[in-house]
Coordinates of C-alpha atoms in Angstrom, one line a residue:
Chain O
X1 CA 0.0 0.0 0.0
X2 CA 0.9 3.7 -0.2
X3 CA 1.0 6.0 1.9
X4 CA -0.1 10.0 0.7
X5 CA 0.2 13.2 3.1
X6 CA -1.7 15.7 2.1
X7 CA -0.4 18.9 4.0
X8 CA -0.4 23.2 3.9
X9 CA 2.1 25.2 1.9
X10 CA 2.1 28.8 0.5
X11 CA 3.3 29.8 -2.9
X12 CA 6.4 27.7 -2.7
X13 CA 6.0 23.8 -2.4
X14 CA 9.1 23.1 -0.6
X15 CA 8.0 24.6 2.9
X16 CA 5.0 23.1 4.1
X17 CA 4.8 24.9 7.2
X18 CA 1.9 24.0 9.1
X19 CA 2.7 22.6 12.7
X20 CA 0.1 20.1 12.7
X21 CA 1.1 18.7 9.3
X22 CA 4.9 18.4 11.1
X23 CA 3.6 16.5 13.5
X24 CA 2.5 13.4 11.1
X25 CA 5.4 13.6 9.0
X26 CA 7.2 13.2 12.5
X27 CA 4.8 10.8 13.6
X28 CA 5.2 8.7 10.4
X29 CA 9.1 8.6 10.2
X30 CA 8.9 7.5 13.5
X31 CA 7.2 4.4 12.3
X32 CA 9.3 3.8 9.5
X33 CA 6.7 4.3 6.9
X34 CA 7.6 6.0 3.4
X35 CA 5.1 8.3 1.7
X36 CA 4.4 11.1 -0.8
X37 CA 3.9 14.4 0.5
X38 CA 1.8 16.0 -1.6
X39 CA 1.5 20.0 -0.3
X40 CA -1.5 22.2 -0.9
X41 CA -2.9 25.7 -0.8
X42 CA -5.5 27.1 1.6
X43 CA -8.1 27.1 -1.0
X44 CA -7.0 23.7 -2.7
X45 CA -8.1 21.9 0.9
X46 CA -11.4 21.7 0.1
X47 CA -11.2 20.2 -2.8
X48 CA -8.4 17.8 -1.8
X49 CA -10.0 13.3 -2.1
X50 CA -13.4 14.7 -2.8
X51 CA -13.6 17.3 0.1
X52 CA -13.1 15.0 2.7
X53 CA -11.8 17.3 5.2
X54 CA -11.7 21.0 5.6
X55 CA -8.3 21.3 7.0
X56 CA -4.9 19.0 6.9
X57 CA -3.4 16.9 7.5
X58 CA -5.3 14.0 5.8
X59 CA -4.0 10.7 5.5
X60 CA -4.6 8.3 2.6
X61 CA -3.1 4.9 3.6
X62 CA -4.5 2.2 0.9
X63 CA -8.3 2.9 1.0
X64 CA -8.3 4.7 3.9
X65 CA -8.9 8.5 4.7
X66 CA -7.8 10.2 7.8
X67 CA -8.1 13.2 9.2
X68 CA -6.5 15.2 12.3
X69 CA -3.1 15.1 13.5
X70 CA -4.1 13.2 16.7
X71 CA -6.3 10.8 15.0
X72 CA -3.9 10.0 12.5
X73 CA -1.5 9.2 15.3
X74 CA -3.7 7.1 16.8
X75 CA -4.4 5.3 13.1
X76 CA -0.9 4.9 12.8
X77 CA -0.1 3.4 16.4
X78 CA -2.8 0.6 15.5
X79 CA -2.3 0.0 11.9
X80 CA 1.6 -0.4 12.6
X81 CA 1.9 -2.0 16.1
X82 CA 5.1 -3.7 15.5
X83 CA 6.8 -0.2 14.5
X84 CA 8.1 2.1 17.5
X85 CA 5.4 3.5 19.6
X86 CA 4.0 6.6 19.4
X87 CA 2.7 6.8 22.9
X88 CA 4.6 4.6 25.1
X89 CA 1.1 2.6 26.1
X90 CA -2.1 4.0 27.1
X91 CA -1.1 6.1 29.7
X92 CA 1.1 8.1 27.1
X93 CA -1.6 7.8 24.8
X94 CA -4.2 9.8 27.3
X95 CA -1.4 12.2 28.2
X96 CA -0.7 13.3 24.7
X97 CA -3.8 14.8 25.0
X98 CA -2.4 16.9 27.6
X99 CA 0.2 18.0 25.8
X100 CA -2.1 18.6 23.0
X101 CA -3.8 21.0 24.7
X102 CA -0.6 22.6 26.1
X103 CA 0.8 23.5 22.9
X104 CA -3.2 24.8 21.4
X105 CA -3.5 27.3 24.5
X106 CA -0.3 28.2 25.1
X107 CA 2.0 28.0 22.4
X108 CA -0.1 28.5 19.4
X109 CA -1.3 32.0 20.5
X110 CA 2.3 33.1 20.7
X111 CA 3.4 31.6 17.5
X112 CA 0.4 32.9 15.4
X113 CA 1.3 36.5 17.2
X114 CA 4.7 36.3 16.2
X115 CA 4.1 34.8 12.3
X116 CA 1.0 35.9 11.4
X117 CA 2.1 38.4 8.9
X118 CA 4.7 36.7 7.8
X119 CA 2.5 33.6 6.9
X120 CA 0.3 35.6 4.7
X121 CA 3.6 37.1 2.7
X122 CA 4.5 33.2 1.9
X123 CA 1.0 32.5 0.6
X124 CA 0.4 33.3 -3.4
X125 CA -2.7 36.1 -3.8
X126 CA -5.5 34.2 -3.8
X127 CA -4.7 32.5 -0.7
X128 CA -3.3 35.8 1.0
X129 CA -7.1 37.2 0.2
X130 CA -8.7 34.0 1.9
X131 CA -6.0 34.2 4.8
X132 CA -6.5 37.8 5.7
X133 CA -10.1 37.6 5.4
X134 CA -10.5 34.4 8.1
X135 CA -7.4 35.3 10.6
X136 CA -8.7 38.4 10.8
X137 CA -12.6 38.1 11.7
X138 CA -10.9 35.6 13.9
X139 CA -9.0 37.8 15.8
X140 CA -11.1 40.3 15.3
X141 CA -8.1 42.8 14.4
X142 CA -6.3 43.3 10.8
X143 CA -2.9 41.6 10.1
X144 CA -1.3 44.7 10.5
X145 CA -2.9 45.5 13.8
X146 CA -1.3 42.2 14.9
X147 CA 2.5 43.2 13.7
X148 CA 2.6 46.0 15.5
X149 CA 3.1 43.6 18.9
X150 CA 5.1 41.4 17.3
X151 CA 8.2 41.6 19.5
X152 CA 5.8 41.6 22.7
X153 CA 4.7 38.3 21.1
X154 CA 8.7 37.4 20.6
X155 CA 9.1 38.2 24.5
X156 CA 6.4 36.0 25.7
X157 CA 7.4 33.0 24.0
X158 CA 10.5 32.0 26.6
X159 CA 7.4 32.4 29.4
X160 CA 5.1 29.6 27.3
X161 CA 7.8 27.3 27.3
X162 CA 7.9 27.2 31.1
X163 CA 6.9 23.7 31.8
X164 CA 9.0 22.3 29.1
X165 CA 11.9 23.6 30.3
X166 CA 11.5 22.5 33.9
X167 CA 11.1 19.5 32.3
X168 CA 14.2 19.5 31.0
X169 CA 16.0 19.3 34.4
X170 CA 14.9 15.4 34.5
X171 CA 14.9 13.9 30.8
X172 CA 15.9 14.9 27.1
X173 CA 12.5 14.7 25.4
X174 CA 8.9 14.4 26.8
X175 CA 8.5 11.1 25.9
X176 CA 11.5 10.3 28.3
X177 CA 14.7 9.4 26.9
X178 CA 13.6 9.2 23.5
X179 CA 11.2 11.3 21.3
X180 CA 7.2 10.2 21.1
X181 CA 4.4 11.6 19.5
X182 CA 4.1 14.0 22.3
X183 CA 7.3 15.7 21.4
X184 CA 6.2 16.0 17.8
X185 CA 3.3 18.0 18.8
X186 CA 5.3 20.6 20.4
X187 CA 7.8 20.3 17.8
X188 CA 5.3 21.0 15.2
X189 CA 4.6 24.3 16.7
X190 CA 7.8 25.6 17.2
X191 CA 9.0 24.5 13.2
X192 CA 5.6 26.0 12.5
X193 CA 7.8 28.9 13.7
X194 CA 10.5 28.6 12.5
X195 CA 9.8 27.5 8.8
X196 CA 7.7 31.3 8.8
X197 CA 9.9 33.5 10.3
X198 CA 13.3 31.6 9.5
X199 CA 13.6 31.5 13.5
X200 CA 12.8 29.9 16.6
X201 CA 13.0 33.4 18.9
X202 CA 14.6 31.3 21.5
X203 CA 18.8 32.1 23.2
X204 CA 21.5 30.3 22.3
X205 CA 21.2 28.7 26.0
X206 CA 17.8 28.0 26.4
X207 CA 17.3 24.2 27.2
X208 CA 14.6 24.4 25.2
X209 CA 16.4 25.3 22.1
X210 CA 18.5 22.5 22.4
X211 CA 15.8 19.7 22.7
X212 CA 14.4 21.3 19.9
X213 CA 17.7 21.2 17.6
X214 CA 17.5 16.9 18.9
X215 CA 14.4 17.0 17.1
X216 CA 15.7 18.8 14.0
X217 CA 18.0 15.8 13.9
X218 CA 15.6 12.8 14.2
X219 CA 14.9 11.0 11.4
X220 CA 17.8 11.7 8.9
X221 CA 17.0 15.7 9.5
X222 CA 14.6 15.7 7.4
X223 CA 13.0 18.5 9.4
X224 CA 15.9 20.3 9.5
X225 CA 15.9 20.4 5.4
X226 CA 12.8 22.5 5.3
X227 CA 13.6 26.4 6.4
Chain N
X1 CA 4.8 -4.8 56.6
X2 CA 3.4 -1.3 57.5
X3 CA 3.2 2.0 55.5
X4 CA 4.0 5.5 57.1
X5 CA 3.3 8.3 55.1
X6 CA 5.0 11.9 56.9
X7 CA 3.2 14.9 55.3
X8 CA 3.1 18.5 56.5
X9 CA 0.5 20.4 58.7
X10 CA -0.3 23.1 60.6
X11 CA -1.0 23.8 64.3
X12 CA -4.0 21.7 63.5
X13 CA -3.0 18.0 62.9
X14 CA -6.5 17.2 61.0
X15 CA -5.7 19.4 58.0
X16 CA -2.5 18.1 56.6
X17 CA -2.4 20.7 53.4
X18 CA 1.1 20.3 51.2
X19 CA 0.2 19.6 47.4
X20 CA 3.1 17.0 47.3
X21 CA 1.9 15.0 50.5
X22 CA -1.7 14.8 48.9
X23 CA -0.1 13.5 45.7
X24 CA 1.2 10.7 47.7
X25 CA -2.2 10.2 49.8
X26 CA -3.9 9.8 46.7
X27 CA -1.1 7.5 44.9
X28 CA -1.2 5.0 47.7
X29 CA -5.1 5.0 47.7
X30 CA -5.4 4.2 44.1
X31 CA -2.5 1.3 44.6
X32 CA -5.0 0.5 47.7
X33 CA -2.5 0.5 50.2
X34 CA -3.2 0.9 54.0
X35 CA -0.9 3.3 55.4
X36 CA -1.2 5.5 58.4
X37 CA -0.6 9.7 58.2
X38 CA 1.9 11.1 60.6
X39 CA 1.3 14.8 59.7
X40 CA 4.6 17.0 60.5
X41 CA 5.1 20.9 61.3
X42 CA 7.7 22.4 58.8
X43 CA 10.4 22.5 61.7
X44 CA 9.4 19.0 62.8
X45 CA 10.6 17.7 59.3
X46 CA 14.4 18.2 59.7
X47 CA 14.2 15.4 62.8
X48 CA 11.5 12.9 61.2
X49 CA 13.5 9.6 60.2
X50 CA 16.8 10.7 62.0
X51 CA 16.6 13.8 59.2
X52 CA 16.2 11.9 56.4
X53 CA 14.8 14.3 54.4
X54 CA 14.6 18.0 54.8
X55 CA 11.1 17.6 52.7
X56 CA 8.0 15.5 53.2
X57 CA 6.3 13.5 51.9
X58 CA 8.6 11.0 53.4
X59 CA 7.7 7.1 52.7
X60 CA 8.1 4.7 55.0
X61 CA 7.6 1.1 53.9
X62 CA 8.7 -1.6 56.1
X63 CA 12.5 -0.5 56.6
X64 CA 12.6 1.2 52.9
X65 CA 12.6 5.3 53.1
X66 CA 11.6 7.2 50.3
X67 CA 11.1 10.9 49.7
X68 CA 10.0 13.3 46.6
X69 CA 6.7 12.6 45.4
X70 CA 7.5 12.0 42.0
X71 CA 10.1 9.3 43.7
X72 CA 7.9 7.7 45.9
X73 CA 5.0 7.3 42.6
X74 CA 7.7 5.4 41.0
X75 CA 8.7 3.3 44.0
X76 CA 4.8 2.0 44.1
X77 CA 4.5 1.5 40.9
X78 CA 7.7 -1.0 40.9
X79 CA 7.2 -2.3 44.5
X80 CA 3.2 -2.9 43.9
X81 CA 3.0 -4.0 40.3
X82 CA 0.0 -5.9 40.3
X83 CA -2.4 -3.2 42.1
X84 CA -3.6 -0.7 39.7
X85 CA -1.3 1.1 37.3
X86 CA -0.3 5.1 38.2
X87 CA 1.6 5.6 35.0
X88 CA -0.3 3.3 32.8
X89 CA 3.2 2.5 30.7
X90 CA 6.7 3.9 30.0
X91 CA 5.2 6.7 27.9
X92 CA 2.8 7.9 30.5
X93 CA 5.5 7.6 33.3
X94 CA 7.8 9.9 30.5
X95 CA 4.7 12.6 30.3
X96 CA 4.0 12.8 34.0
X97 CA 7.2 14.6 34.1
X98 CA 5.6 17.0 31.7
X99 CA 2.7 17.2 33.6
X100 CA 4.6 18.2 36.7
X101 CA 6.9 20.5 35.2
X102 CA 3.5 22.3 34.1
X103 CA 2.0 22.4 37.9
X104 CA 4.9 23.4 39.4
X105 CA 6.1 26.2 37.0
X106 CA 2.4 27.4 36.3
X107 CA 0.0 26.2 38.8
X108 CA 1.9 26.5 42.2
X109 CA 3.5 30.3 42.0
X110 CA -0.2 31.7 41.6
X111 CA -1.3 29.3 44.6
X112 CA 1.2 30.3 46.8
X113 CA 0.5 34.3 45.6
X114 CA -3.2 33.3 46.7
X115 CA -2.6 31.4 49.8
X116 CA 0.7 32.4 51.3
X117 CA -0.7 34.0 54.4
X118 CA -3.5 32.1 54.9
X119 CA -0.7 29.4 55.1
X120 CA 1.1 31.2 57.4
X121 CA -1.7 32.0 60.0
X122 CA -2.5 28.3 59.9
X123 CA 1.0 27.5 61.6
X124 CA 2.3 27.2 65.5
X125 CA 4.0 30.0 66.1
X126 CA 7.4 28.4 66.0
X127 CA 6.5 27.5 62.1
X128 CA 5.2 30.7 61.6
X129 CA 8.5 32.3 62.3
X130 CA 10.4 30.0 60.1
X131 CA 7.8 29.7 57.8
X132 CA 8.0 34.1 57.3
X133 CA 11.5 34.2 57.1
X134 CA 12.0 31.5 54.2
X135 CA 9.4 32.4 52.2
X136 CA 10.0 36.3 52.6
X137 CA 13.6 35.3 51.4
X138 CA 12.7 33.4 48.7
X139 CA 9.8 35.8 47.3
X140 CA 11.8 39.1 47.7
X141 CA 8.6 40.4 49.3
X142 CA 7.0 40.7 53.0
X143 CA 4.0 38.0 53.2
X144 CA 1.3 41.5 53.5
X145 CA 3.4 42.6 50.6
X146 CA 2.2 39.5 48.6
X147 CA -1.4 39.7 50.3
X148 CA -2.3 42.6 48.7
X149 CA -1.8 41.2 45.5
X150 CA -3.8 38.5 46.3
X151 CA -7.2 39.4 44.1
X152 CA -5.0 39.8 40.9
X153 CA -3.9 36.0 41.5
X154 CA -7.5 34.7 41.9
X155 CA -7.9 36.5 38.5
X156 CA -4.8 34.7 36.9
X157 CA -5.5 31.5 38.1
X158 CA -8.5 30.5 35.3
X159 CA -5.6 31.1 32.7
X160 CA -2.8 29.0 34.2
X161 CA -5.8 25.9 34.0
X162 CA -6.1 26.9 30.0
X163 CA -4.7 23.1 29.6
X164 CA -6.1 21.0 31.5
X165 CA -9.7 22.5 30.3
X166 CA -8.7 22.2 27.1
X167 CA -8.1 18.8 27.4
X168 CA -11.5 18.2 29.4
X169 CA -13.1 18.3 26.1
X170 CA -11.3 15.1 25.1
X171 CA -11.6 13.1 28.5
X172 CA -12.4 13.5 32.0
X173 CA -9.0 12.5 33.5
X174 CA -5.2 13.8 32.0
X175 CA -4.6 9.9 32.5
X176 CA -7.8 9.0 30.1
X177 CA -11.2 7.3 31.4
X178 CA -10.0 7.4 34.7
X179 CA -7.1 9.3 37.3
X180 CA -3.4 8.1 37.0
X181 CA -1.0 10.0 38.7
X182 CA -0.6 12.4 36.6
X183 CA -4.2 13.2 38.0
X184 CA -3.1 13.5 41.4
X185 CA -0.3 16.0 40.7
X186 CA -2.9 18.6 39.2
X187 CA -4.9 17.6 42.1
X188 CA -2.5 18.5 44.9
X189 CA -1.9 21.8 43.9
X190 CA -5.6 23.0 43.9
X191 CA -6.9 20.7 46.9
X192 CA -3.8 23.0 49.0
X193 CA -5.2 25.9 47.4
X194 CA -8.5 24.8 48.7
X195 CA -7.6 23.5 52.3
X196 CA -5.3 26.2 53.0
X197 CA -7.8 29.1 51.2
X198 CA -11.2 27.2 51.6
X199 CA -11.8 27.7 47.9
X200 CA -10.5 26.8 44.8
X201 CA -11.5 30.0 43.7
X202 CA -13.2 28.7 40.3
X203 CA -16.7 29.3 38.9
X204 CA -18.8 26.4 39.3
X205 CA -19.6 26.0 35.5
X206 CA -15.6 25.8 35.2
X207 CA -14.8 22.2 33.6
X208 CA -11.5 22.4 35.4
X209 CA -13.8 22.5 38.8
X210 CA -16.0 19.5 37.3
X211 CA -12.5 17.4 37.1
X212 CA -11.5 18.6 41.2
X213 CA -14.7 17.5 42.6
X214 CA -14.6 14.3 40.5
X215 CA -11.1 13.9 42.0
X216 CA -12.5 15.2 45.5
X217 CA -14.8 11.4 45.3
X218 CA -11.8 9.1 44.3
X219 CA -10.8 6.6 47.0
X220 CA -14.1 6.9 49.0
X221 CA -13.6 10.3 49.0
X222 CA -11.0 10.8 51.6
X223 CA -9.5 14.4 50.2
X224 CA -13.1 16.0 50.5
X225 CA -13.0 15.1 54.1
X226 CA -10.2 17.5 54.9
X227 CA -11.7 20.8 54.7

């Protein structure tokens, strides 16, 4: 069978850049399993295997159509038991979740302050029109308006990281002393990041920083080759 | 063999209150372990076990010792593996790190900016004076410095629980279906918040205070019985 990741890019191909879209191609070198990546525009997603989902990642694995980062994990971790866990059992598997919803409230508002503008730049015009018109009746201010407290955005991030950080003190990644799909989801906010604004806004010394250049690294740095 | 648990109190021996002695209450009630409480005043600590631990909780399990929470999870979970699981596998053992590193860098500092004096007027006077001079050092501020702040914390503290209601929409425990330790670390920071404050300072249509009180009826309900 073969395997097709549909996931979100702007005008240019060769940076998807959506965090949640990182966190299956993470999640599915982590198994072991090839696929073709097969990038699309804001306005091609609903259009994308019939309209089968309004946002990405989807999966197509054989037959079979998935949708959602998190549910795709779990697809994977029960399709391809005999590959390395994503969750470390079902314990890990619950508090993923957790983590999940770490990185939505806490993380992802910083990010999207910091490269909100810079998203819509990478995004060819008919996508910038679409972009502009949902972020902004979203957050209920213009793109612009949002710039402007872009380096208070910058200066909060160190703060978001907290818990990871303290984390830190004890073991290398959150899934203990290797990466799971847990890590991936933070990751994928954090390339998210980087892969818009060409950086991560973190110091040189920040322990933080450095688990995230381990994850760079997995997988033959394939992560690493996107910027 | 016979389990001593050592946790902290106040002048009042009933109302043991430290978040990481709860954790441990609750830990050995889900492994359903017998144990008997001997609830310690901060500068009774230092001479407990012939000062084996300047912090409590301090295990005591036939002639094993144990202190640090997170230490003493672990030591049930290998010393009582057939009783119910607190990790519920490698990965969730890994994440409950995460989970910590969250309550203690996010959770506890607005807890102790709520409940620091209320803390303090619980002790014996002895414990008081220790209790003021520590605390005062560590915070940079007088304890009536930090109670008049106290109002802005109770605002802040909705916001440091973004997570965990987050995640409520998925599942009612962080540890899935039902409470793994992970649980009980989240617990013990908001039942000392509510034995020390009498409050946990949430609005009752609060998701987050759904998942307290559901932890409040664990283990035939033993934590709601300290008020």
């Amino acid at each position: 069978m073969s395997i097709t990741l549909y996931s979100l890019c702007g005008a240019d191909v060769a940076r998807p850049f959506s965090p949640h879209c990182w966190k299956t191609v993470m999640a599915l070198r982590h198994k072991g399993l090839s696929f073709s990546e097969r990038p699309l525009a804001f306005t091609a997603i609903p259009v994308a295997e019939s309209g089968f989902s309004k946002t990405v990642p989807i999966l197509r694995d054989g037959d079979r159509l998935v949708s959602d980062s998190f549910q795709i994990a779990l697809y994977l971790e029960d399709a391809y038991p005999d590959a390395p866990t994503l969750f470390g059992g079902e314990g890990g598997q619950a508090m993923a979740r957790f983590v999940e919803a770490y990185s939505q409230t806490t993380i992802h508002p910083v990010v999207t302050r910091i490269a909100l503008k810079n998203i819509h730049d990478m995004l060819a015009p008919v996508d910038q029109a679409y972009f502009r018109e949902t972020r902004e009746k979203f957050l209920g201010k213009t793109l612009e308006e949002v710039e402007t407290a872009r380096e208070t955005a910058i200066s909060t991030l160190p703060d978001a990281l907290k818990p990871l950080r303290h984390m830190l003190k004890t073991q290398p990644f959150i899934g203990g002393d290797g990466p799971l799909f847990s890590d991936y989801i933070v990751f994928g906010a954090l390339q998210w990041l980087r892969i818009t604004t060409g950086s991560v806004h973190l110091a040189d010394d920040d322990p933080v920083k450095d688990w995230f250049e381990r994850c760079l690294d997995l997988h033959g740095s394939e992560a690493r080759a996107v910027a």
